[in-house]
PDB file of N, CA, C and O in Angstrom:
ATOM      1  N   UNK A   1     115.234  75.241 109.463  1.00 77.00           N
ATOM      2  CA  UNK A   1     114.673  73.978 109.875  1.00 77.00           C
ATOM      3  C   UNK A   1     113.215  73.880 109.456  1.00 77.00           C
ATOM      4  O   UNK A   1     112.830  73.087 108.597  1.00 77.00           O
ATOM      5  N   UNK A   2     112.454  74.697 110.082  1.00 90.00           N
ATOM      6  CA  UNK A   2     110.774  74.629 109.449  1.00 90.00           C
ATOM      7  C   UNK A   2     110.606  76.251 108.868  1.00 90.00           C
ATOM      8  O   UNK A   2     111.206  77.270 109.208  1.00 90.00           O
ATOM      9  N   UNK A   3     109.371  76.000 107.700  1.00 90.00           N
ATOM     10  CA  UNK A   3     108.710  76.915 107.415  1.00 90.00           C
ATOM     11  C   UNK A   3     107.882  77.182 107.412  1.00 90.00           C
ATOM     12  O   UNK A   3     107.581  76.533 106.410  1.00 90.00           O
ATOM     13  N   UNK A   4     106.658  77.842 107.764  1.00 92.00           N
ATOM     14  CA  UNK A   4     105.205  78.115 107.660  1.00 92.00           C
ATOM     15  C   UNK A   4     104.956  79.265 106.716  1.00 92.00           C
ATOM     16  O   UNK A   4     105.219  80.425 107.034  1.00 92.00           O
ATOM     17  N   UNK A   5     104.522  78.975 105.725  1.00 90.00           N
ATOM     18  CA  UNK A   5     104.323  80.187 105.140  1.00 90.00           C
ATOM     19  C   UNK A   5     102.524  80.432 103.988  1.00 90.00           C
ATOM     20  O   UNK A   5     101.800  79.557 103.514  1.00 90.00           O
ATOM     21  N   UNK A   6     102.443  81.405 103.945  1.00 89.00           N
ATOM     22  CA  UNK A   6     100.829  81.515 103.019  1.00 89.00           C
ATOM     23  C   UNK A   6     101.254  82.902 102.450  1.00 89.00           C
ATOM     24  O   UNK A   6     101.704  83.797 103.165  1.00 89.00           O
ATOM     25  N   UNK A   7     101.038  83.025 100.829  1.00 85.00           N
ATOM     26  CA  UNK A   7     100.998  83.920 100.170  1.00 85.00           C
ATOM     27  C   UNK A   7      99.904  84.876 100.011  1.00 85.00           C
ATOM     28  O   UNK A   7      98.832  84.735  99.422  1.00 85.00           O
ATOM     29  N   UNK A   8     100.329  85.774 100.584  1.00 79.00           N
ATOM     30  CA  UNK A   8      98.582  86.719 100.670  1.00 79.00           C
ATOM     31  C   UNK A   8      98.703  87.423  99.652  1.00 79.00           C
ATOM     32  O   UNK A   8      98.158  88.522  99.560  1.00 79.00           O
ATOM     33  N   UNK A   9      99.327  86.982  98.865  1.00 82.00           N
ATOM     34  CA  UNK A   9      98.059  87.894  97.272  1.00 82.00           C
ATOM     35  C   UNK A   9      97.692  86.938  96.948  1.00 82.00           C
ATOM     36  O   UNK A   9      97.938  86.787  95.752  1.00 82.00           O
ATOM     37  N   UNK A  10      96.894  85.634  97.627  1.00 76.00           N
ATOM     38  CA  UNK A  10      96.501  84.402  96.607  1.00 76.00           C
ATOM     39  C   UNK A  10      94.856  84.689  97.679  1.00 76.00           C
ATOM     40  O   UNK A  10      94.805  85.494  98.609  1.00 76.00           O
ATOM     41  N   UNK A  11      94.128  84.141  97.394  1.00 74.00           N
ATOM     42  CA  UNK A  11      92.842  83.692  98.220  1.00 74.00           C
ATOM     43  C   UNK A  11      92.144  82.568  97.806  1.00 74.00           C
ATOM     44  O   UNK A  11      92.750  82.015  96.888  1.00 74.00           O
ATOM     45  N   UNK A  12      91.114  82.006  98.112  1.00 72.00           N
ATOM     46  CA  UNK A  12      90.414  80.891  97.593  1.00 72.00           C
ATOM     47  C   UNK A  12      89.909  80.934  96.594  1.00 72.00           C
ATOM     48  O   UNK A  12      88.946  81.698  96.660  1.00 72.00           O
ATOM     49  N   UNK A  13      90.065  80.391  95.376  1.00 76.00           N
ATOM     50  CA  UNK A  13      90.042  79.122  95.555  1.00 76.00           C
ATOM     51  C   UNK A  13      91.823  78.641  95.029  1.00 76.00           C
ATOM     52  O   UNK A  13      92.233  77.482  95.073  1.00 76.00           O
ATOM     53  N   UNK A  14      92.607  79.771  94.586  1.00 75.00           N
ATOM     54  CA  UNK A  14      93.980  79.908  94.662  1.00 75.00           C
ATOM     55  C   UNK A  14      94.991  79.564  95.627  1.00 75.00           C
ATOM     56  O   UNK A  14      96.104  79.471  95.109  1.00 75.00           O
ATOM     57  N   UNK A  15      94.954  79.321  97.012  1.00 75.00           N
ATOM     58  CA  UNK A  15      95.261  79.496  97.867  1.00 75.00           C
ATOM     59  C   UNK A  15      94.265  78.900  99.042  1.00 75.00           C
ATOM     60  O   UNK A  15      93.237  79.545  99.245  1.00 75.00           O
ATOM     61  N   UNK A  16      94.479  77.816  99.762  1.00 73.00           N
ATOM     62  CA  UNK A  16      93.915  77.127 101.108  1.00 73.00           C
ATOM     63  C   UNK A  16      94.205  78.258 102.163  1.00 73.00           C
ATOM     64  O   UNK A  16      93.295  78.706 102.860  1.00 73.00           O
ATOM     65  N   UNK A  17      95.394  78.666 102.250  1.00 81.00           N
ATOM     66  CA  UNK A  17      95.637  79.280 103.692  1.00 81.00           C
ATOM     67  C   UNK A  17      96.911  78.615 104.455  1.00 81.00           C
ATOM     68  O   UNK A  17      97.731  77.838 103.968  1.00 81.00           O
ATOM     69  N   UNK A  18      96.868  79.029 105.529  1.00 89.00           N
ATOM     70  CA  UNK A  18      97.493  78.171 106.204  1.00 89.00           C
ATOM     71  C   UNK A  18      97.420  78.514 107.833  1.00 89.00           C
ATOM     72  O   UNK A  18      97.857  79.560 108.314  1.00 89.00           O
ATOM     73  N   UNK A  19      96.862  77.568 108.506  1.00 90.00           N
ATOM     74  CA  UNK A  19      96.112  77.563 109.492  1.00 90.00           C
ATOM     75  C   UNK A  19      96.183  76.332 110.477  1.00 90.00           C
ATOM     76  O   UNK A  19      95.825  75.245 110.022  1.00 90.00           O
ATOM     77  N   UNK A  20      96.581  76.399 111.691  1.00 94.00           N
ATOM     78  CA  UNK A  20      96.804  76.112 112.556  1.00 94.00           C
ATOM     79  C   UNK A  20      98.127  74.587 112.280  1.00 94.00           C
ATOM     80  O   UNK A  20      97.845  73.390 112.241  1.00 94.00           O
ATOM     81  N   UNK A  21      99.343  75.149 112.152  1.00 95.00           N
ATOM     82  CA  UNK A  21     100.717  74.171 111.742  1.00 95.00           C
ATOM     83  C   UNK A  21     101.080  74.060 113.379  1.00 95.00           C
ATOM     84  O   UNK A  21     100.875  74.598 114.466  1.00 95.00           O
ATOM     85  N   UNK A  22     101.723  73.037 112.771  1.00 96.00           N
ATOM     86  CA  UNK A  22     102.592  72.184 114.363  1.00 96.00           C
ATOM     87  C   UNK A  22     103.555  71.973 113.935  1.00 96.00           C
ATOM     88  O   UNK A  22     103.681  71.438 112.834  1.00 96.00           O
ATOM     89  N   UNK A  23     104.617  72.363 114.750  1.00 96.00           N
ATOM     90  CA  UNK A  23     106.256  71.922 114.394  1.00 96.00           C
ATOM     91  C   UNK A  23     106.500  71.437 115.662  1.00 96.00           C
ATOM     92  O   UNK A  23     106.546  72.247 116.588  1.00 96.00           O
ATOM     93  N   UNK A  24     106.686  70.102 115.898  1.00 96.00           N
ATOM     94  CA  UNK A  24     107.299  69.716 117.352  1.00 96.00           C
ATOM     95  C   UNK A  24     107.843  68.594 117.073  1.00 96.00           C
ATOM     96  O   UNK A  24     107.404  67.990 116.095  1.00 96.00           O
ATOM     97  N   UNK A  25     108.983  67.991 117.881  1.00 96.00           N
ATOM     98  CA  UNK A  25     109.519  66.951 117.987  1.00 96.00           C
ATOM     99  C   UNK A  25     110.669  66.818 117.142  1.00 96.00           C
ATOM    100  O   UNK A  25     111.038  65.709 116.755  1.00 96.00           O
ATOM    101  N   UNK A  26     111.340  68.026 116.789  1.00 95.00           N
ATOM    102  CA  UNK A  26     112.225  68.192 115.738  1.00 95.00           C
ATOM    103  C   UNK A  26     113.886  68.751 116.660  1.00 95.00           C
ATOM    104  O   UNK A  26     114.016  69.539 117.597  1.00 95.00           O
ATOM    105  N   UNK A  27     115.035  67.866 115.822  1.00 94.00           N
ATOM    106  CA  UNK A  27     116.035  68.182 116.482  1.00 94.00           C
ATOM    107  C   UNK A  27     116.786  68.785 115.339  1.00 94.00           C
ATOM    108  O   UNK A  27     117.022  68.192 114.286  1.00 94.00           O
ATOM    109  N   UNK A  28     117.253  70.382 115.715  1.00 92.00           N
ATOM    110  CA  UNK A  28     118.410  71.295 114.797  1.00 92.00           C
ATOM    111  C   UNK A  28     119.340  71.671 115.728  1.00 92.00           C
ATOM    112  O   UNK A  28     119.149  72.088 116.870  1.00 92.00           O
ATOM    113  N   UNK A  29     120.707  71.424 114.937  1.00 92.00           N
ATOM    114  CA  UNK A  29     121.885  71.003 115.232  1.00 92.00           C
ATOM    115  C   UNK A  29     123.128  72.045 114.585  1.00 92.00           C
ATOM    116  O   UNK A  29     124.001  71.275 114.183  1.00 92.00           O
ATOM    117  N   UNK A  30     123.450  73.112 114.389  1.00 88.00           N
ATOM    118  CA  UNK A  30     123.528  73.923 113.971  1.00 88.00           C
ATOM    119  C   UNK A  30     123.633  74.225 112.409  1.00 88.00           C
ATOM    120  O   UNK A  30     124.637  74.381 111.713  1.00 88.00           O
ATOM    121  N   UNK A  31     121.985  74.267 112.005  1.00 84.00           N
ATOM    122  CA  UNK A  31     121.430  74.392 110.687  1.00 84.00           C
ATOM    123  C   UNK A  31     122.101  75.670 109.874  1.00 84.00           C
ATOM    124  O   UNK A  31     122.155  75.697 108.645  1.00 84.00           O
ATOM    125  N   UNK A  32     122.536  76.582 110.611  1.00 80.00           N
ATOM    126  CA  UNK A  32     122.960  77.324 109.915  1.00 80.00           C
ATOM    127  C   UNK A  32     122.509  78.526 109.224  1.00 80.00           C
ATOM    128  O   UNK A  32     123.226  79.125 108.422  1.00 80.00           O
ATOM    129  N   UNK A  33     121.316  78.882 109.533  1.00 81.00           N
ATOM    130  CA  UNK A  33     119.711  79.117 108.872  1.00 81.00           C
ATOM    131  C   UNK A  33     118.992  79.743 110.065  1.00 81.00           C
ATOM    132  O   UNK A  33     119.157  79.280 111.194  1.00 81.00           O
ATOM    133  N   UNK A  34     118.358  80.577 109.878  1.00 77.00           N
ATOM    134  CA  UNK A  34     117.147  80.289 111.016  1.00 77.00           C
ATOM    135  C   UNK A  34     116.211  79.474 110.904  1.00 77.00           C
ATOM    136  O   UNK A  34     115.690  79.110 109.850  1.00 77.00           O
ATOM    137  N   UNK A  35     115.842  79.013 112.401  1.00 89.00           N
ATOM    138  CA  UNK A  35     115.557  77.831 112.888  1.00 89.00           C
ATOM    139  C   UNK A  35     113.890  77.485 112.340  1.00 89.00           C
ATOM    140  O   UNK A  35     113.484  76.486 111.746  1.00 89.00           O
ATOM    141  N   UNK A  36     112.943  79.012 112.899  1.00 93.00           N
ATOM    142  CA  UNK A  36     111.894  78.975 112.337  1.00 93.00           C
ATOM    143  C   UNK A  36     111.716  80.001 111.969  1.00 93.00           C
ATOM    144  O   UNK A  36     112.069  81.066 112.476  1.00 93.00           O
ATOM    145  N   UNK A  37     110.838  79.703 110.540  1.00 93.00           N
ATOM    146  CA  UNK A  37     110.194  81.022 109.826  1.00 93.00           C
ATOM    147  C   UNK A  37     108.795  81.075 109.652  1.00 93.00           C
ATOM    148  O   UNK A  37     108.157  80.130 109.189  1.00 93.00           O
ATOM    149  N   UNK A  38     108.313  82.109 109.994  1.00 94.00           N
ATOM    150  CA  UNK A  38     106.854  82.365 109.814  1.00 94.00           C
ATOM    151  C   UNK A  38     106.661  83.428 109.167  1.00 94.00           C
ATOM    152  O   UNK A  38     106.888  84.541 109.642  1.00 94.00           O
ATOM    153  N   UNK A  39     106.140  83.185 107.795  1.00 93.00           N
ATOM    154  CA  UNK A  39     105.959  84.291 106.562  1.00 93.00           C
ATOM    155  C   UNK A  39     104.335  84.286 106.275  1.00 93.00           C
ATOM    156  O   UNK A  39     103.746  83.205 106.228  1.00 93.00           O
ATOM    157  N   UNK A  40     103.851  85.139 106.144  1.00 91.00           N
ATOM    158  CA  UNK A  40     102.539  85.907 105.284  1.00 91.00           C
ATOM    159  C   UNK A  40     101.539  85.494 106.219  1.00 91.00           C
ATOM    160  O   UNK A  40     101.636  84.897 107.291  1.00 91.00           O
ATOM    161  N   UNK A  41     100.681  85.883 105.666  1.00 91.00           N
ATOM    162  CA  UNK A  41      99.186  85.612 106.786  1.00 91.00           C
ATOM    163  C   UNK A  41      99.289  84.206 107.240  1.00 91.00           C
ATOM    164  O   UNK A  41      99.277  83.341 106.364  1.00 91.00           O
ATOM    165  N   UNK A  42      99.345  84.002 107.952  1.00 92.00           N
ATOM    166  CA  UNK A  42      99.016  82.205 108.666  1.00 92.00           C
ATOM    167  C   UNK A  42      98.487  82.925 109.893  1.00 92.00           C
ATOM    168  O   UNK A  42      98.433  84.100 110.255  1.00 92.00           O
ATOM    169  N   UNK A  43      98.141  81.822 110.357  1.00 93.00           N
ATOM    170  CA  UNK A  43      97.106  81.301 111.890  1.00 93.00           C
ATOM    171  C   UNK A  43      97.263  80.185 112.898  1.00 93.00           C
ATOM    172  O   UNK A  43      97.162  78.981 112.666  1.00 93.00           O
ATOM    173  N   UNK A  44      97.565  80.864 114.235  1.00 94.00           N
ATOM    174  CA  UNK A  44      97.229  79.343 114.707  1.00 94.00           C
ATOM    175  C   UNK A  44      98.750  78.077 115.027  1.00 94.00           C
ATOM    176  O   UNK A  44      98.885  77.007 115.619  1.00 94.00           O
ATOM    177  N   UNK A  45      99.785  79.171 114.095  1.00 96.00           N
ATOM    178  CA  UNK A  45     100.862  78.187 114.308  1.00 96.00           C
ATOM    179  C   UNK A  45     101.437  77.540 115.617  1.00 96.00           C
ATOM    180  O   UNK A  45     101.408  78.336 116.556  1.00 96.00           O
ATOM    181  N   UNK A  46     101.791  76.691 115.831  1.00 97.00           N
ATOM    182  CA  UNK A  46     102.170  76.426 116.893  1.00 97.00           C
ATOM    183  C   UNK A  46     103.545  75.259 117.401  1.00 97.00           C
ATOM    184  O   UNK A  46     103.568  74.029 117.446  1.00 97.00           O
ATOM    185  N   UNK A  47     104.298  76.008 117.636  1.00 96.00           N
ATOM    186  CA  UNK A  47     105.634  75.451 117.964  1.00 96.00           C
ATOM    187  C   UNK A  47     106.760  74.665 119.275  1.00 96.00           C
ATOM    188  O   UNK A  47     107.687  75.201 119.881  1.00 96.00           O
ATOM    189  N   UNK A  48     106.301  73.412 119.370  1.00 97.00           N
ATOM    190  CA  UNK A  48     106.137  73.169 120.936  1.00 97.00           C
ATOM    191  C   UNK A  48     107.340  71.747 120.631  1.00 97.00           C
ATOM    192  O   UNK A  48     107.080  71.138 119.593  1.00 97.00           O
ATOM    193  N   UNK A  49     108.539  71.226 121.409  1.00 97.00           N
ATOM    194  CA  UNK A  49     109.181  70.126 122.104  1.00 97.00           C
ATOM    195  C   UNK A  49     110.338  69.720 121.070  1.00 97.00           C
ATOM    196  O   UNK A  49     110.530  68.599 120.600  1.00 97.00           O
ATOM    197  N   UNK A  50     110.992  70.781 120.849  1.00 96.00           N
ATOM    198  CA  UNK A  50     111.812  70.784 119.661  1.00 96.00           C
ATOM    199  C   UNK A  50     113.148  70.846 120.227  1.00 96.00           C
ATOM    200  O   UNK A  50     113.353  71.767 121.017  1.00 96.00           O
ATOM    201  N   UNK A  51     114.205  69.948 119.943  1.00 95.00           N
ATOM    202  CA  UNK A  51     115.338  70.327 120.639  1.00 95.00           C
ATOM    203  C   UNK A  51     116.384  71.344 119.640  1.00 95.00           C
ATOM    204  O   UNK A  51     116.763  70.963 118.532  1.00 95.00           O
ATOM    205  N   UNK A  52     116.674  72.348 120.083  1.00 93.00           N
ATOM    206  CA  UNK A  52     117.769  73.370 119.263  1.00 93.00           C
ATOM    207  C   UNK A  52     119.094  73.621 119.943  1.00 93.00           C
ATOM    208  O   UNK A  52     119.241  73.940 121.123  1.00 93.00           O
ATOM    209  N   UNK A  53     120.094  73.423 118.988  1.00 93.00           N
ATOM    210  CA  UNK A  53     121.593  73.288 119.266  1.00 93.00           C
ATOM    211  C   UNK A  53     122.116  74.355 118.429  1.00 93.00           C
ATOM    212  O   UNK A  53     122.136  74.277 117.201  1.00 93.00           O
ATOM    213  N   UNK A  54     122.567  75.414 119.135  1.00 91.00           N
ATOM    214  CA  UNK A  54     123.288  76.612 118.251  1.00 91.00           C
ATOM    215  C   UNK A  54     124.408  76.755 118.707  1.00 91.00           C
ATOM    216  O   UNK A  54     124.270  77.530 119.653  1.00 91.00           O
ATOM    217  N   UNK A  55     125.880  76.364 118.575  1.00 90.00           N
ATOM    218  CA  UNK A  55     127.263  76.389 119.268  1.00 90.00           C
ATOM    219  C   UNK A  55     127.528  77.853 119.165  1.00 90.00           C
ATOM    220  O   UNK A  55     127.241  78.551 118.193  1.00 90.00           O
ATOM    221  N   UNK A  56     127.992  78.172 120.055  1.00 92.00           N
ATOM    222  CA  UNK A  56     128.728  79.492 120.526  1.00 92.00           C
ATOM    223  C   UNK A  56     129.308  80.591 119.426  1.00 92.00           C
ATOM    224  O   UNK A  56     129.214  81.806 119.598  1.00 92.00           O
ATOM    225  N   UNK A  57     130.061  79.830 118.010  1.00 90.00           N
ATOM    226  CA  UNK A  57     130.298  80.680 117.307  1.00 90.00           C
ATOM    227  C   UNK A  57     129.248  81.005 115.885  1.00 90.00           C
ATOM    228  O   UNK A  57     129.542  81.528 114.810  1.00 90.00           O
ATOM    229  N   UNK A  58     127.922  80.459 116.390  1.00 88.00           N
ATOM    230  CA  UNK A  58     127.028  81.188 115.117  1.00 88.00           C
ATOM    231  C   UNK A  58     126.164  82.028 115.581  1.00 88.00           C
ATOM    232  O   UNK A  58     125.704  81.879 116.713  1.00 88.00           O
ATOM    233  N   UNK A  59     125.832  82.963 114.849  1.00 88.00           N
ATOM    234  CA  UNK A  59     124.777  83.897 115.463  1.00 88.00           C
ATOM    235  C   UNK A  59     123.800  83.695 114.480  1.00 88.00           C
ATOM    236  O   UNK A  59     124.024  84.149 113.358  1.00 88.00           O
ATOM    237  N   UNK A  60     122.454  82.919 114.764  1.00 86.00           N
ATOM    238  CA  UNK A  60     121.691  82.580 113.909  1.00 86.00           C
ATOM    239  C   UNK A  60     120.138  82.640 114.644  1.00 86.00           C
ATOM    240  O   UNK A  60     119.790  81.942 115.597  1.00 86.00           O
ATOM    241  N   UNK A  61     119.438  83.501 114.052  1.00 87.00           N
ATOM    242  CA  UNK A  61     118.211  83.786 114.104  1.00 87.00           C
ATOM    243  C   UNK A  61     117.208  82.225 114.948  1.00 87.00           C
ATOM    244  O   UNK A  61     116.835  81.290 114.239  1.00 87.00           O
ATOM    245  N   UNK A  62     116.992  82.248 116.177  1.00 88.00           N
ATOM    246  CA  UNK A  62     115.985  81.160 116.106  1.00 88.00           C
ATOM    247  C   UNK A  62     114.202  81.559 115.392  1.00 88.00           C
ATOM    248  O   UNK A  62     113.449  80.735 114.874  1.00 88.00           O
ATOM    249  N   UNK A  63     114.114  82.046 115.459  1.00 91.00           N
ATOM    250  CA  UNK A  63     112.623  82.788 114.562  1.00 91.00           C
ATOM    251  C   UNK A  63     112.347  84.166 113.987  1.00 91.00           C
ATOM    252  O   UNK A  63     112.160  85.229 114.579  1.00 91.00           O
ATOM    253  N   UNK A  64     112.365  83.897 112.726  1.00 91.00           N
ATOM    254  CA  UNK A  64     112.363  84.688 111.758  1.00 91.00           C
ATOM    255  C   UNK A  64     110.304  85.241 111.456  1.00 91.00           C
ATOM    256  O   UNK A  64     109.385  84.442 111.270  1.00 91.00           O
ATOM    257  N   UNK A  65     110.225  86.315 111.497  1.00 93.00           N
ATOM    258  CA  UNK A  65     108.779  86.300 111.555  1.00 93.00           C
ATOM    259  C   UNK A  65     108.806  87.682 109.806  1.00 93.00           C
ATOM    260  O   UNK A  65     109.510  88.681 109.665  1.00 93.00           O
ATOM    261  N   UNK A  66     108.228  87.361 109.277  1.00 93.00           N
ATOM    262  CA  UNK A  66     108.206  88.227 107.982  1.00 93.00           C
ATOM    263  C   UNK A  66     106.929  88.704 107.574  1.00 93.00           C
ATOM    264  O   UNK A  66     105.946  88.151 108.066  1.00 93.00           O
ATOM    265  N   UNK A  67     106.762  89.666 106.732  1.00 93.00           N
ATOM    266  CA  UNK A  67     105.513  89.869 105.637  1.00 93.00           C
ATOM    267  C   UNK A  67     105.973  89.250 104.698  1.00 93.00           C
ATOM    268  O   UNK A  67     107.156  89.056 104.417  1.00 93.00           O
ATOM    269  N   UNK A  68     104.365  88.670 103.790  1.00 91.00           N
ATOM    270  CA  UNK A  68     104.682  88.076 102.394  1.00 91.00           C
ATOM    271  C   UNK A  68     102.984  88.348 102.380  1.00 91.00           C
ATOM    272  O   UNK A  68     102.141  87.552 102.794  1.00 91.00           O
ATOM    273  N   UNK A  69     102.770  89.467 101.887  1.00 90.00           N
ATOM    274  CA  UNK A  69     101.177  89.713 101.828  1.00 90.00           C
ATOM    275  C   UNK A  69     100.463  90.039 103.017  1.00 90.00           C
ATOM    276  O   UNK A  69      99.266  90.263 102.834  1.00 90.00           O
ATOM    277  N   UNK A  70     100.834  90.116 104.053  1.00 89.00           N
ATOM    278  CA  UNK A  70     100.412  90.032 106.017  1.00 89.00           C
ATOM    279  C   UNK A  70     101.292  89.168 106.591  1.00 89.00           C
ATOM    280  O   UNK A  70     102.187  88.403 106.232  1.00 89.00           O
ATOM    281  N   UNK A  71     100.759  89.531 107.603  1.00 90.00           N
ATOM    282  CA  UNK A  71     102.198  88.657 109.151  1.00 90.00           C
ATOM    283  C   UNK A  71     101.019  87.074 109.616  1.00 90.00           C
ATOM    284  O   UNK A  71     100.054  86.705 108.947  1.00 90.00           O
ATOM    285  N   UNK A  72     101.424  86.562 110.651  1.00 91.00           N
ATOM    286  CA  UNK A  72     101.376  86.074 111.413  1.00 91.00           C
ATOM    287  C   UNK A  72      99.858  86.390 112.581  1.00 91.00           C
ATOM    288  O   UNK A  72     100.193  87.063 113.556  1.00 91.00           O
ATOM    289  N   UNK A  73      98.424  86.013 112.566  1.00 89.00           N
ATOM    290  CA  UNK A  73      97.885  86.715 113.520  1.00 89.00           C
ATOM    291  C   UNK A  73      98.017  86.082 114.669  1.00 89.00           C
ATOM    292  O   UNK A  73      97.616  86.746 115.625  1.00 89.00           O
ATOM    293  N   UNK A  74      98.548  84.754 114.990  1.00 91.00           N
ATOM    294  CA  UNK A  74      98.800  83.994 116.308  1.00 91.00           C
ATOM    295  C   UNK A  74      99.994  83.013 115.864  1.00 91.00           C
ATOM    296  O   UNK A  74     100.220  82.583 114.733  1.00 91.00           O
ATOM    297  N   UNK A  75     100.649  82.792 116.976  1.00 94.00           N
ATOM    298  CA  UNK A  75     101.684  82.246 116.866  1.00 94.00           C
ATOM    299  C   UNK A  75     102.414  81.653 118.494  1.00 94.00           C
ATOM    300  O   UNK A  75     102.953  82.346 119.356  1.00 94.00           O
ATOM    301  N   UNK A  76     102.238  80.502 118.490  1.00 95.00           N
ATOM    302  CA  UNK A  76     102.970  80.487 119.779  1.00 95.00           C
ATOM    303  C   UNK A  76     103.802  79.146 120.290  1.00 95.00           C
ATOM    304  O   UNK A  76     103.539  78.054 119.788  1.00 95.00           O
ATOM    305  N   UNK A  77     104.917  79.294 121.412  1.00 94.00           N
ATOM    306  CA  UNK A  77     105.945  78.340 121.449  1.00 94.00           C
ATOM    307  C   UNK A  77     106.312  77.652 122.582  1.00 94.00           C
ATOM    308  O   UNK A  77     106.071  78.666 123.237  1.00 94.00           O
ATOM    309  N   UNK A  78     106.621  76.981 123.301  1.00 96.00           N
ATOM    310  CA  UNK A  78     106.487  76.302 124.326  1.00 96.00           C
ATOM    311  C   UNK A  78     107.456  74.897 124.556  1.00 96.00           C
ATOM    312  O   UNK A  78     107.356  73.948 123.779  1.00 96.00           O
ATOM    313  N   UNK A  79     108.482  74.886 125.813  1.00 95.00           N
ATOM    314  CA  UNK A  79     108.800  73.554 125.550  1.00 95.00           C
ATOM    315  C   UNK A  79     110.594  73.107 124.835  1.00 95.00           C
ATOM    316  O   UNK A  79     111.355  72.161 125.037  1.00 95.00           O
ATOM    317  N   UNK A  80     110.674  74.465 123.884  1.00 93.00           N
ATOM    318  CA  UNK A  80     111.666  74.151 122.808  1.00 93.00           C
ATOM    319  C   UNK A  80     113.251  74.664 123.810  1.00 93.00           C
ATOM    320  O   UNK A  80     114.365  74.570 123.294  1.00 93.00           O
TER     321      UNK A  80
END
């Protein structure tokens, strides 16, 4: 459903960053996928009033958190 992601072998002026994202107000319905992903250095993300529908026979990741150059230094969810 969403992705947040920043490539940390890039830096400025290659690369903005990625710093303080909002995912809210979003309805997944069984995407099939995990729901959210948060890859490489980011900041600040924040994931709040999302409705998620996963039926009984999928087993599917709601947040996927990865390296892609560094993790994640804040991250947080609320609401969903």
């Amino acid at each position: 459903m969403s992705l947040v992601c920043n490539c940390g072998d890039n830096v400025m002026p290659e690369s903005a960053g990625n710093e303080g994202s909002i995912i809210r107000y979003n309805v997944s319905v069984n995407d099939r996928c995990r729901t959210f992903h948060i890859t490489g250095p980011t900041a600040g993300t924040r994931i709040h009033d999302n409705l998620v529908y996963i039926g009984p026979e999928w087993d599917i990741p709601l947040l996927l958190v990865s390296d892609w150059g560094g993790v994640t230094e804040e991250a947080s969810s609320k609401g969903n």
